[in-house]
mmCIF file of C-alpha atoms in Angstrom:
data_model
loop_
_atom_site.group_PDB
_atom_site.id
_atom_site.type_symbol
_atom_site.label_atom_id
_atom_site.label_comp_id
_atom_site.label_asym_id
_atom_site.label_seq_id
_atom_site.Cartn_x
_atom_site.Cartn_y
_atom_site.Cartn_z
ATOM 1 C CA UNK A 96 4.656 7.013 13.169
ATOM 2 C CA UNK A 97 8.227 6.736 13.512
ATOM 3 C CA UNK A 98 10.263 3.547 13.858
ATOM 4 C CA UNK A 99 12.629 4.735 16.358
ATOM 5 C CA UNK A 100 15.109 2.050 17.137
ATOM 6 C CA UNK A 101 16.385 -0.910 14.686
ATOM 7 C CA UNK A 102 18.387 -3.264 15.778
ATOM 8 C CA UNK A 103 20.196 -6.439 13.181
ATOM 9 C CA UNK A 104 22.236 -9.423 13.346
ATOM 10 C CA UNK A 105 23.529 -11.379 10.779
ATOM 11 C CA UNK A 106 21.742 -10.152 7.762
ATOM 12 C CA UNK A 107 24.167 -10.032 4.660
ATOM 13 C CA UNK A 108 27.344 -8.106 4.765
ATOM 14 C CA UNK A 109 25.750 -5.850 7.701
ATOM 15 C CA UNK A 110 27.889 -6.276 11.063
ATOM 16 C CA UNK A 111 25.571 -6.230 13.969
ATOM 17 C CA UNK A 112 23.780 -2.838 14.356
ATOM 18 C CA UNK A 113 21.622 -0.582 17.078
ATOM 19 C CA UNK A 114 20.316 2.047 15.175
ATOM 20 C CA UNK A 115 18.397 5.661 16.510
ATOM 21 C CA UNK A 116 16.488 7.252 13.837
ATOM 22 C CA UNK A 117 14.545 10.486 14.037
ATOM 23 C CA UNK A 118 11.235 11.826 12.318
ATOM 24 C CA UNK A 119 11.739 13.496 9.272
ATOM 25 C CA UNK A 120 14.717 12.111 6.413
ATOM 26 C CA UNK A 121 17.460 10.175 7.229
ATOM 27 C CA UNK A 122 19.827 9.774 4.598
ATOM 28 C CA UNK A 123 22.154 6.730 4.642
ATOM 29 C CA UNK A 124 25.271 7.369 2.305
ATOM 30 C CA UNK A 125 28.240 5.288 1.445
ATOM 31 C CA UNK A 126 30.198 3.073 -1.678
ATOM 32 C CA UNK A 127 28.333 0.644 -3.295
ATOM 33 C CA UNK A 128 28.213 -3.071 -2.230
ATOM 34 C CA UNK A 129 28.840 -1.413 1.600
ATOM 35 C CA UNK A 130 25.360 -2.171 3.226
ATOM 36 C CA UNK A 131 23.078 0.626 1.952
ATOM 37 C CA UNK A 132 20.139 -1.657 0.555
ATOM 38 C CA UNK A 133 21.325 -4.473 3.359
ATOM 39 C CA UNK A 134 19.777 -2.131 5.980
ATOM 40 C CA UNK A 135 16.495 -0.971 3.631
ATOM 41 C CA UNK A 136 15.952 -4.843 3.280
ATOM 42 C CA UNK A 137 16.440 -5.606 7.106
ATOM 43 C CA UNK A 138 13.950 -3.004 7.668
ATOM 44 C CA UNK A 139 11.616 -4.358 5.360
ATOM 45 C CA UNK A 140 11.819 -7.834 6.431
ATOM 46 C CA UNK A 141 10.918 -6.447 9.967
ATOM 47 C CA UNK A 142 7.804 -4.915 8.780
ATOM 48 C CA UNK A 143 6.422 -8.158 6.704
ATOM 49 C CA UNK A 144 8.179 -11.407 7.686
ATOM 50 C CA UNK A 145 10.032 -11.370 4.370
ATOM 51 C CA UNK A 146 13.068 -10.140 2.154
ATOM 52 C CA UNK A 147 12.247 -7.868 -0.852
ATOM 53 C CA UNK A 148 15.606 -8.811 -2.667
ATOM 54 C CA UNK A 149 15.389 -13.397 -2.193
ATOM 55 C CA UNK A 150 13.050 -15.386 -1.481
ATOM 56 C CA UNK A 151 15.839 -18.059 -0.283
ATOM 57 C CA UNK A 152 16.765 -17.623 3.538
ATOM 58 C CA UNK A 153 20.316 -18.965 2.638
ATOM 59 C CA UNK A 154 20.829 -15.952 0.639
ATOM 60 C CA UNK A 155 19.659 -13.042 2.669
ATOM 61 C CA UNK A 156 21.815 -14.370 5.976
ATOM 62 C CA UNK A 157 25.444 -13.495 6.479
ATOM 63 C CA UNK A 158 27.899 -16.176 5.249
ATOM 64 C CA UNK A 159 28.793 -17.077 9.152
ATOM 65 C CA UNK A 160 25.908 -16.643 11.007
ATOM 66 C CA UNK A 161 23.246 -19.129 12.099
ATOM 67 C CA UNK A 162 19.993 -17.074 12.578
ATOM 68 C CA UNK A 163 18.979 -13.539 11.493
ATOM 69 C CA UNK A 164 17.525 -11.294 14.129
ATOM 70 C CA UNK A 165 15.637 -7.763 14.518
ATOM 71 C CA UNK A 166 14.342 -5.608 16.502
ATOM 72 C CA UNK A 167 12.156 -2.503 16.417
ATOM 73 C CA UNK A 168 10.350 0.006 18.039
ATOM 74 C CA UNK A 169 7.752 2.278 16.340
ATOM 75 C CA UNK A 170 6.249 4.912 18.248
ATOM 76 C CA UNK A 171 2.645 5.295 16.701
ATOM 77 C CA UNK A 172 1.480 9.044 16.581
ATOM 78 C CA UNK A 173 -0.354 8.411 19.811
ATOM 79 C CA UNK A 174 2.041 7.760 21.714
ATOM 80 C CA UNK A 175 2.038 3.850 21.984
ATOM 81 C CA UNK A 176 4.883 1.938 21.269
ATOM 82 C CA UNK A 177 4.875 -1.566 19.415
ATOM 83 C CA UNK A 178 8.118 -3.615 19.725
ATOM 84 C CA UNK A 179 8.649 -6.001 16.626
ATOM 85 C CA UNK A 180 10.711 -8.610 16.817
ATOM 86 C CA UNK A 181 11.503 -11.245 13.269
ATOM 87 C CA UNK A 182 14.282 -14.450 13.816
ATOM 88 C CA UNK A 183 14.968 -16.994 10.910
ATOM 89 C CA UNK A 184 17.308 -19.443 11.575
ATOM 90 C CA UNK A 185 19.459 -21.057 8.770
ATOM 91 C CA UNK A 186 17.294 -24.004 8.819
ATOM 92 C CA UNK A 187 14.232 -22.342 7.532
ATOM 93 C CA UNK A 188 12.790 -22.479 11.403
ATOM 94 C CA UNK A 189 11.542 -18.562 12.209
ATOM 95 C CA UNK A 190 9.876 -16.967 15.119
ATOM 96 C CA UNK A 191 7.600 -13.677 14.732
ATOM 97 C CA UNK A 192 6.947 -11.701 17.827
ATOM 98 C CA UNK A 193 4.773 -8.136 18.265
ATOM 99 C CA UNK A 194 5.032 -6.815 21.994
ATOM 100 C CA UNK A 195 7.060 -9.604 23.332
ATOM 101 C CA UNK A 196 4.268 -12.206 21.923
ATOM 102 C CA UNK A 197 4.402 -14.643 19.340
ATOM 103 C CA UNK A 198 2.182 -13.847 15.973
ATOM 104 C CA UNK A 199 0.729 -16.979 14.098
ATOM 105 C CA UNK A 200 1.606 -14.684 10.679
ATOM 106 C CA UNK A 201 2.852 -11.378 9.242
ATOM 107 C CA UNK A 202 0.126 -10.044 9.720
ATOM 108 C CA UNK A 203 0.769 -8.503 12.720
ATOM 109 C CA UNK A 204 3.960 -6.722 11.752
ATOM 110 C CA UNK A 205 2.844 -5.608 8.557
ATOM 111 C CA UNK A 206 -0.656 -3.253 10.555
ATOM 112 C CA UNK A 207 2.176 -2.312 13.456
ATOM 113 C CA UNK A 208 4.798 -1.091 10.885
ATOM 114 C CA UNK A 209 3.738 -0.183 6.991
ATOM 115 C CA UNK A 210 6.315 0.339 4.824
ATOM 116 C CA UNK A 211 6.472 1.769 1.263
ATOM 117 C CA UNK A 212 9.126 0.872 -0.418
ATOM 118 C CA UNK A 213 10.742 2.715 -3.838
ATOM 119 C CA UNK A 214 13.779 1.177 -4.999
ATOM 120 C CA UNK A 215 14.597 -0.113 -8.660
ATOM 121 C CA UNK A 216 12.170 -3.010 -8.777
ATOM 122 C CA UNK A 217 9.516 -0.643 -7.716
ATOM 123 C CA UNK A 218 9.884 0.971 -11.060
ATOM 124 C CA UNK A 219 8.533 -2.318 -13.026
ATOM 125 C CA UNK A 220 5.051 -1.361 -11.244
ATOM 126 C CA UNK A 221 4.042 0.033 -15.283
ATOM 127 C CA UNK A 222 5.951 -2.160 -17.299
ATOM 128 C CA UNK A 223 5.517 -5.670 -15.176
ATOM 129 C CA UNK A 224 3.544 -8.371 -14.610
ATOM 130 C CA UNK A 225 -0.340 -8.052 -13.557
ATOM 131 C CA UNK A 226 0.340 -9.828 -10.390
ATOM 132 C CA UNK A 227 2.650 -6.844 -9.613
ATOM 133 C CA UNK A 228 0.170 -4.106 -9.822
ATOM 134 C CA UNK A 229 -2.240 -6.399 -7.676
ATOM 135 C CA UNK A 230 0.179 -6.561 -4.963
ATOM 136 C CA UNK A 231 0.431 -2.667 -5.351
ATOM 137 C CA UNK A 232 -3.436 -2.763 -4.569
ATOM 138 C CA UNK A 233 -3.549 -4.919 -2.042
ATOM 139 C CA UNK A 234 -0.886 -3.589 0.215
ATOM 140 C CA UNK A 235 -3.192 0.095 -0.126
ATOM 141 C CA UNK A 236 -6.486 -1.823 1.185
ATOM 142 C CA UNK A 237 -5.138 -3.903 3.780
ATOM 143 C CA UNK A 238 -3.429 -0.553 4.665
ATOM 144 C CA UNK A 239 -7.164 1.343 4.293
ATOM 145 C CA UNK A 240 -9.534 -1.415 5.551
ATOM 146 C CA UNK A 241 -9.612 -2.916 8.519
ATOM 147 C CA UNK A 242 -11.174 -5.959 7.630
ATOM 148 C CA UNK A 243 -9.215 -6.787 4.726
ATOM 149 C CA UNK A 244 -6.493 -8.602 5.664
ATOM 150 C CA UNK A 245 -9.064 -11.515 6.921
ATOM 151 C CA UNK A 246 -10.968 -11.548 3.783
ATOM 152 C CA UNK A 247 -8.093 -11.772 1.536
ATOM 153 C CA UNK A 248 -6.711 -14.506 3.898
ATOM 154 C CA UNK A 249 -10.149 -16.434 3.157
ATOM 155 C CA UNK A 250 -10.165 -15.691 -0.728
ATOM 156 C CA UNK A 251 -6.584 -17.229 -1.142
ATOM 157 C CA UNK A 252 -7.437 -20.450 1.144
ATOM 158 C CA UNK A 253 -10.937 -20.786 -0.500
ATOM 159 C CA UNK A 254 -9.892 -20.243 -4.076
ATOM 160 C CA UNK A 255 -7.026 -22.861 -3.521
ATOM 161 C CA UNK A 256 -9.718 -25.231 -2.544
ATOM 162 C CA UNK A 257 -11.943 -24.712 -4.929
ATOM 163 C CA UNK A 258 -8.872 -25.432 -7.661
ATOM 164 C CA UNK A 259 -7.962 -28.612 -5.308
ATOM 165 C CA UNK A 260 -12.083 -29.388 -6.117
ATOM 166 C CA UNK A 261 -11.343 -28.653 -10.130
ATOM 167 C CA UNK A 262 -8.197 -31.030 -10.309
ATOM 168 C CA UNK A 263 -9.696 -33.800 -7.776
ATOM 169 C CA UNK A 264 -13.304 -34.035 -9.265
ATOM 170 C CA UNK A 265 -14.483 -33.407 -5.831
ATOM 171 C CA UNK A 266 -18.134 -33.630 -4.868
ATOM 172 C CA UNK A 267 -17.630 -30.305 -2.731
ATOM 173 C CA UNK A 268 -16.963 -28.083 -5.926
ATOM 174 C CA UNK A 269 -20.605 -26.431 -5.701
ATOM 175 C CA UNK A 270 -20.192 -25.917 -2.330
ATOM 176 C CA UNK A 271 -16.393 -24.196 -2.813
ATOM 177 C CA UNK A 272 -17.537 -21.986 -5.889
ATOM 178 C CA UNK A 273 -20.699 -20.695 -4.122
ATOM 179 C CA UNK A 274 -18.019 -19.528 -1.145
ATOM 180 C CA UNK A 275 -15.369 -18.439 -3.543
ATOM 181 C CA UNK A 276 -18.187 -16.311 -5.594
ATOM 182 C CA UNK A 277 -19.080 -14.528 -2.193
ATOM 183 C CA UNK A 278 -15.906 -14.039 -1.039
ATOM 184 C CA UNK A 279 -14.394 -12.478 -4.424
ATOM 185 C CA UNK A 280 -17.326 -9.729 -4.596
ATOM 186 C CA UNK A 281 -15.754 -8.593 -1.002
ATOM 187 C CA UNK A 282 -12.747 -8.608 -2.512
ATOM 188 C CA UNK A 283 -13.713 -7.073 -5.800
ATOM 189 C CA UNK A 284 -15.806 -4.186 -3.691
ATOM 190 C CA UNK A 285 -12.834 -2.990 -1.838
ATOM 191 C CA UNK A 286 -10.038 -3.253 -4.553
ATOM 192 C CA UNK A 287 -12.766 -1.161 -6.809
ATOM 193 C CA UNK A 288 -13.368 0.996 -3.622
ATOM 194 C CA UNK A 289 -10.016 2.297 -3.032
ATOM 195 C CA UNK A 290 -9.210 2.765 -6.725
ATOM 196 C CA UNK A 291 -11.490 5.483 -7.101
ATOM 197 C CA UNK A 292 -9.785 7.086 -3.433
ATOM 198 C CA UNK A 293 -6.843 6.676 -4.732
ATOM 199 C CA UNK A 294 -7.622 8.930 -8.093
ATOM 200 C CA UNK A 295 -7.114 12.437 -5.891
ATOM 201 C CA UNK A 296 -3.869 11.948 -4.205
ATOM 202 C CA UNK A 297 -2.403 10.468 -7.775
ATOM 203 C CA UNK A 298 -3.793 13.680 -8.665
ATOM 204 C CA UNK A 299 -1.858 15.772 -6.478
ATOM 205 C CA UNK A 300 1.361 13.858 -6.174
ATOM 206 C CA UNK A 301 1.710 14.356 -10.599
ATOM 207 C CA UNK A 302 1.331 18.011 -9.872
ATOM 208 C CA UNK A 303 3.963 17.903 -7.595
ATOM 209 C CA UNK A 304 6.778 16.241 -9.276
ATOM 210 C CA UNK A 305 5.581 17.051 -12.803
ATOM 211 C CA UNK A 306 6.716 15.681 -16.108
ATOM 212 C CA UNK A 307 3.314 13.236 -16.659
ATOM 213 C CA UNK A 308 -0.150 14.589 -17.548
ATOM 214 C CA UNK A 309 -3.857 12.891 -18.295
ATOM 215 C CA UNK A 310 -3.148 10.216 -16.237
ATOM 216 C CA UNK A 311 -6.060 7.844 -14.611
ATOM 217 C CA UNK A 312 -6.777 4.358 -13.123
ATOM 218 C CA UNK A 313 -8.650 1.530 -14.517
ATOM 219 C CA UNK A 314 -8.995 -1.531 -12.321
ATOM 220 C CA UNK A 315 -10.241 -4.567 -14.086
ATOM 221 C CA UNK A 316 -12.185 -6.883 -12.067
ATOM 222 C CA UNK A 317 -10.682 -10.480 -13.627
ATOM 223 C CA UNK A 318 -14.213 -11.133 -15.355
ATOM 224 C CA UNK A 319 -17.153 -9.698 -17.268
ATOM 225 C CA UNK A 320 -18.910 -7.472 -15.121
ATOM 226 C CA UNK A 321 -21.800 -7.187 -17.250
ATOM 227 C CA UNK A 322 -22.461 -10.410 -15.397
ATOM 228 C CA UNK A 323 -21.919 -12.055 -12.344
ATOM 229 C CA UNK A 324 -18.922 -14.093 -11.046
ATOM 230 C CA UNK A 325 -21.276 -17.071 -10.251
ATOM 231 C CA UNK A 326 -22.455 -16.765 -13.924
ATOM 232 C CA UNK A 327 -19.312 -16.426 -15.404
ATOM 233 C CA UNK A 328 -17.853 -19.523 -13.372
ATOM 234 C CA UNK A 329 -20.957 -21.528 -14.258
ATOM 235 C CA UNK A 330 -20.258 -20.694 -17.989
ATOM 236 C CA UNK A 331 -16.501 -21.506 -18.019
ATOM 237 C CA UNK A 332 -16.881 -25.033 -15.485
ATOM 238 C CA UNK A 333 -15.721 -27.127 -18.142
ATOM 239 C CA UNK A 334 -13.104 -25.125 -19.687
ATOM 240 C CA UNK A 335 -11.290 -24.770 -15.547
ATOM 241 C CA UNK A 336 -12.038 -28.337 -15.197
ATOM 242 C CA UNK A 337 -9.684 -28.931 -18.086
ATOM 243 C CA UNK A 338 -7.267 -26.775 -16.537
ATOM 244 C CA UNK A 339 -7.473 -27.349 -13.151
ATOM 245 C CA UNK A 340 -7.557 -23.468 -12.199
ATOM 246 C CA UNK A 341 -10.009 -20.850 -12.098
ATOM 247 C CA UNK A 342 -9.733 -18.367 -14.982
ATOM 248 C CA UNK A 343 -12.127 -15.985 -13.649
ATOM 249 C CA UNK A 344 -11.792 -13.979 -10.278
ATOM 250 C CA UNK A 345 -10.061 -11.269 -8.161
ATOM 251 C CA UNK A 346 -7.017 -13.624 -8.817
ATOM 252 C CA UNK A 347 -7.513 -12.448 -12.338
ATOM 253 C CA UNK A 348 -7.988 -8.508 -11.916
ATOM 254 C CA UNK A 349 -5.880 -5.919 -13.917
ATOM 255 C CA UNK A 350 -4.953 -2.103 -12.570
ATOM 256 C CA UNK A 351 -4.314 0.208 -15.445
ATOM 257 C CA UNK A 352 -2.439 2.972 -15.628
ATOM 258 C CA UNK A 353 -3.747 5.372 -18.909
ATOM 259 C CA UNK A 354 -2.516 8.079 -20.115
ATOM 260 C CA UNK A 355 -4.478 10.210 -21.998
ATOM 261 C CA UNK A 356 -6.651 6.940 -23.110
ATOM 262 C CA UNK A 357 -3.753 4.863 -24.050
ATOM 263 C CA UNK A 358 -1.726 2.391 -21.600
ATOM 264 C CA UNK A 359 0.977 4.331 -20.039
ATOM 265 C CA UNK A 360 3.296 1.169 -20.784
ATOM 266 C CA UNK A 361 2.931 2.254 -24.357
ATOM 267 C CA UNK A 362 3.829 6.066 -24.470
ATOM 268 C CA UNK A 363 5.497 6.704 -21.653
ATOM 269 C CA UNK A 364 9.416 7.054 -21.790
ATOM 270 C CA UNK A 365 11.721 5.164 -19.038
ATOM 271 C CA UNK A 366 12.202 8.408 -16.886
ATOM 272 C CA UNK A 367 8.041 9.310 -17.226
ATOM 273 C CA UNK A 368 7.370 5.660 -15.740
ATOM 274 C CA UNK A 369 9.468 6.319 -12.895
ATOM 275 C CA UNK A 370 7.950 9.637 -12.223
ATOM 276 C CA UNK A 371 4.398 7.464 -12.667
ATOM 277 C CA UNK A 372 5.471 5.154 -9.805
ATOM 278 C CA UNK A 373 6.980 7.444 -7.492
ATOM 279 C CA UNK A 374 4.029 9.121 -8.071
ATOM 280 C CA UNK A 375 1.475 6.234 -7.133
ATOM 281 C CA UNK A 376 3.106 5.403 -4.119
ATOM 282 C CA UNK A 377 3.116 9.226 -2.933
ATOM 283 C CA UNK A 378 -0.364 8.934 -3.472
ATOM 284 C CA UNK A 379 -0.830 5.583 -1.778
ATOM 285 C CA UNK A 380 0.921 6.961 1.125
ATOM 286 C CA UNK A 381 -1.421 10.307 1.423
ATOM 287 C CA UNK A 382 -4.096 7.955 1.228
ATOM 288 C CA UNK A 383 -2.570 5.941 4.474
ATOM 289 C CA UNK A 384 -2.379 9.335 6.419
ATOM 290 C CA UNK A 385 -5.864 10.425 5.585
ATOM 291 C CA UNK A 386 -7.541 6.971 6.646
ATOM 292 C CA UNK A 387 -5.178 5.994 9.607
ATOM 293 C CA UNK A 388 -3.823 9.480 10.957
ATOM 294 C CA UNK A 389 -0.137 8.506 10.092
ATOM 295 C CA UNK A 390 1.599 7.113 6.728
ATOM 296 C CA UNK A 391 4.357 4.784 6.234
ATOM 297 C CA UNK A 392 7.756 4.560 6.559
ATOM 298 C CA UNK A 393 9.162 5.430 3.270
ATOM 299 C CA UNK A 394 12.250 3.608 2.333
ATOM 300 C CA UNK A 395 14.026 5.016 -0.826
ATOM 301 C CA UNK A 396 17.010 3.143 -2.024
ATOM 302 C CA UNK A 397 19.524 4.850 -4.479
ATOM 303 C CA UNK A 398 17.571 7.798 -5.317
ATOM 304 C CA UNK A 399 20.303 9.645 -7.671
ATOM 305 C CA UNK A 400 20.706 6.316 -9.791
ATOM 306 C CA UNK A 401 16.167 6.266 -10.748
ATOM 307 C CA UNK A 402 15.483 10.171 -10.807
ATOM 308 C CA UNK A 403 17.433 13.160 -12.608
ATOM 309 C CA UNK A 404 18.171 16.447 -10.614
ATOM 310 C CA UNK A 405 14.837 18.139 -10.727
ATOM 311 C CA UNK A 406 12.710 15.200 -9.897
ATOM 312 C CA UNK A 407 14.948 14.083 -7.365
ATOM 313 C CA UNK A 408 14.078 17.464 -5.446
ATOM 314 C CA UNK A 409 10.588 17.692 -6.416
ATOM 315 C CA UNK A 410 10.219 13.913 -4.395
ATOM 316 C CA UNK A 411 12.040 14.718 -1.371
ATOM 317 C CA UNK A 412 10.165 17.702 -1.232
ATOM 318 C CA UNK A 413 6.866 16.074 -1.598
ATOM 319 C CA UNK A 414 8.254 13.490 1.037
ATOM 320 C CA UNK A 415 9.108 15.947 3.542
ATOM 321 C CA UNK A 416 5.594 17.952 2.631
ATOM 322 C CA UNK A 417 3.895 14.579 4.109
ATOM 323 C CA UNK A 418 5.434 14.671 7.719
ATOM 324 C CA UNK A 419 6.464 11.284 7.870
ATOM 325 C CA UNK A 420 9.300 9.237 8.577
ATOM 326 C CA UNK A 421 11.654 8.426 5.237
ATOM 327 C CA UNK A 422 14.635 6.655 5.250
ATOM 328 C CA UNK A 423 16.699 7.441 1.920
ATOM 329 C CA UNK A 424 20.124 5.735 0.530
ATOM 330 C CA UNK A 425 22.980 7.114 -1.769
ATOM 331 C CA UNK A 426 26.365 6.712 -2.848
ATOM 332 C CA UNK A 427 26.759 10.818 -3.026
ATOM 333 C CA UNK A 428 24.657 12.344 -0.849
ATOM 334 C CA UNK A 429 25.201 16.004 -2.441
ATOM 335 C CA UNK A 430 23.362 14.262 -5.369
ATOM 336 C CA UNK A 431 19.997 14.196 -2.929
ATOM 337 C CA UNK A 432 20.757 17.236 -1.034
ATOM 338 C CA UNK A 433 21.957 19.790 -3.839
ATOM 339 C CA UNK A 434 19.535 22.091 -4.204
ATOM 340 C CA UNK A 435 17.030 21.271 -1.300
ATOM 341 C CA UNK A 436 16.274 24.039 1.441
ATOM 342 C CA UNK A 437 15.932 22.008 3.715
ATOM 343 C CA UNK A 438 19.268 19.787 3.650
ATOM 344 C CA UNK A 439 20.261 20.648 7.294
ATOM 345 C CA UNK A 440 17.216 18.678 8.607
ATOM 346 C CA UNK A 441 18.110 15.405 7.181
ATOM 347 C CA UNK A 442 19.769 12.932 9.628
ATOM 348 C CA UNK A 443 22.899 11.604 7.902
ATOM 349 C CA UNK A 444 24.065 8.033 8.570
ATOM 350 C CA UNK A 445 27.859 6.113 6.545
ATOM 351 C CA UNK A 446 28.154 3.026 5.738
ATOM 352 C CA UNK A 447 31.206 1.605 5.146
ATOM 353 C CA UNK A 448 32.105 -2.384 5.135
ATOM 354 C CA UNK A 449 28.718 -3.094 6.688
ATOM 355 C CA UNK A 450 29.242 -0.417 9.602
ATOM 356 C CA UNK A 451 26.886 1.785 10.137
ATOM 357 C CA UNK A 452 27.240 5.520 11.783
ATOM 358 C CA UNK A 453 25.255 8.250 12.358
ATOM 359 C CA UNK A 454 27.403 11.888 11.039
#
């Protein structure tokens, strides 16, 4: 899968742009503050409807425009092409579009164009919040299992009203937890399903960049599994009712990262984390190929500035080993391409002031 044309107006400090990019590694090089993680967060708010960097509108457009537009085409390993298309005007209004139609949600985008995204944020995955490491998970089913999308969709609408039914002292609680029970085992079932898939390729991506050993997953379901949800909701009705919120769910769950037996948080130096993540999403992204044929778009944003020499190489090699399409920034790009045999197959794009160039 490649996305072959991007096209952007008025996002940040970008000046309108009509971009060609090939398979393989593109590597998009220039000062800092002159548009390099602009264009990585245009591309990813053409894949899912959002920006990775705000979640205020007024922030992500340009100072003087009045909308934010772009345009892609992927070509999909068979051939087909899908043309995505994301506007947000100033006022919050947006329109979503796959194939010249208008999509209800970003759902749409997100199947036609995955993308992976490693930048310095991405490098909390060990050290932050729960609800980071569940979006990790998440993205990897819906990614994996073609029915998942839907069924998370239904566990977030029926666990907010069964937390409405908690606050409100609705008569309909019964009714909401015996859905939200049912639905959360789905949910459960596939998060606990790909975590064991996902073991191998973590496996092999380690080896490959090196520097972290005796390292394995532990997902944590967000209640006793020694009994069942509908048990454990039953035994804590009183205590949510107090709260208003469910305490015990999918909502809830936990993905662990060990090392050895102990949490990788704990023993693992700055530089090992990062080598973790990279790591994970390499894996995530084998995982991708070997379900759906193709893998994401890999978007890597300052590489020199999160990895030292060696691991730097070691990922662009394992990047380029997986045949897909990666899109890489830089403020020097002999600190990426030192050392790699095959530098004179990456694309090379400047940015300069917002202007973009291929060189």
């Amino acid at each position: 899968m490649v996305l072959r044309r991007f096209q952007a107006q008025g996002l940040r400090n970008l000046a309108p742009l009509d971009l060609s990019f090939p398979p393989g590694i593109s590597l998009v090089h220039g000062p800092n503050g002159s548009g390099k993680t602009s264009l990585l967060e245009a591309i990813t708010t053409l894949a899912t409807g959002r920006s990775f960097r705000s979640n205020r509108l007024a922030s992500v457009l340009n100072y003087s425009a009045e909308a934010l537009t772009l345009f892609g085409e992927v070509v999909h390993d068979s051939g087909r092409v899908s043309r995505l298309g994301v506007t947000r005007q100033a006022s919050g209004a947006g329109v979503l579009k796959v194939d010249g139609e208008r999509v209800s949600s970003n759902r749409p985008l997100a199947e036609a164009l995955p993308v992976l995204l490693i930048h310095p944020e991405s490098m909390n995955l060990i050290m932050g919040s729960p609800e980071q490491r569940r979006r990790f998970l998440d993205w990897g089913v819906f990614h994996v299992e073609q029915d998942f999308g839907s069924v998370a969709a239904t566990f977030r609408r029926t666990l907010e009203h069964r937390n409405a039914a908690l606050r409100t002292g609705s008569r309909d609680l019964e009714s909401w937890t015996q859905q939200f029970a049912a639905i959360a085992e789905q949910v459960h079932e596939a998060r606990e399903h790909y975590v064991t898939r996902l073991e191998a390729p973590l496996q092999v991506a380690l080896e490959q960049l090196q520097g972290v050993e005796g390292v394995s997953l532990r997902y944590q379901p967000g209640w006793d599994r020694r009994r069942s949800l509908r048990e454990a909701l039953a035994d804590q009705l009183e205590l949510d009712r107090q709260s208003g919120f469910t305490r015990s769910g999918p909502q809830r769950a936990e993905l662990r990262f060990d090392v050895e037996g102990r949490k990788a948080s704990e023993c693992l130096s700055r530089g090992q984390q990062k080598v973790l993540t990279c790591a994970l999403l390499l894996a995530q992204n084998a995982l991708l190929k070997e379900s759906r044929g193709a893998g994401a778009v890999v978007l890597v944003d300052d590489l020199a500035a999160e990895l030292d020499e060696a691991h730097r190489q070691r990922l662009a090699q394992a990047l380029m080993g997986q045949r897909g399409q990666v899109l890489m920034t830089a403020v020097e790009p002999d600190l990426v391409l030192g050392g790699l045999n095959f530098a004179e197959e990456i694309a090379l794009f400047h940015v300069e002031q917002g202007v973009i160039t291929p060189t």
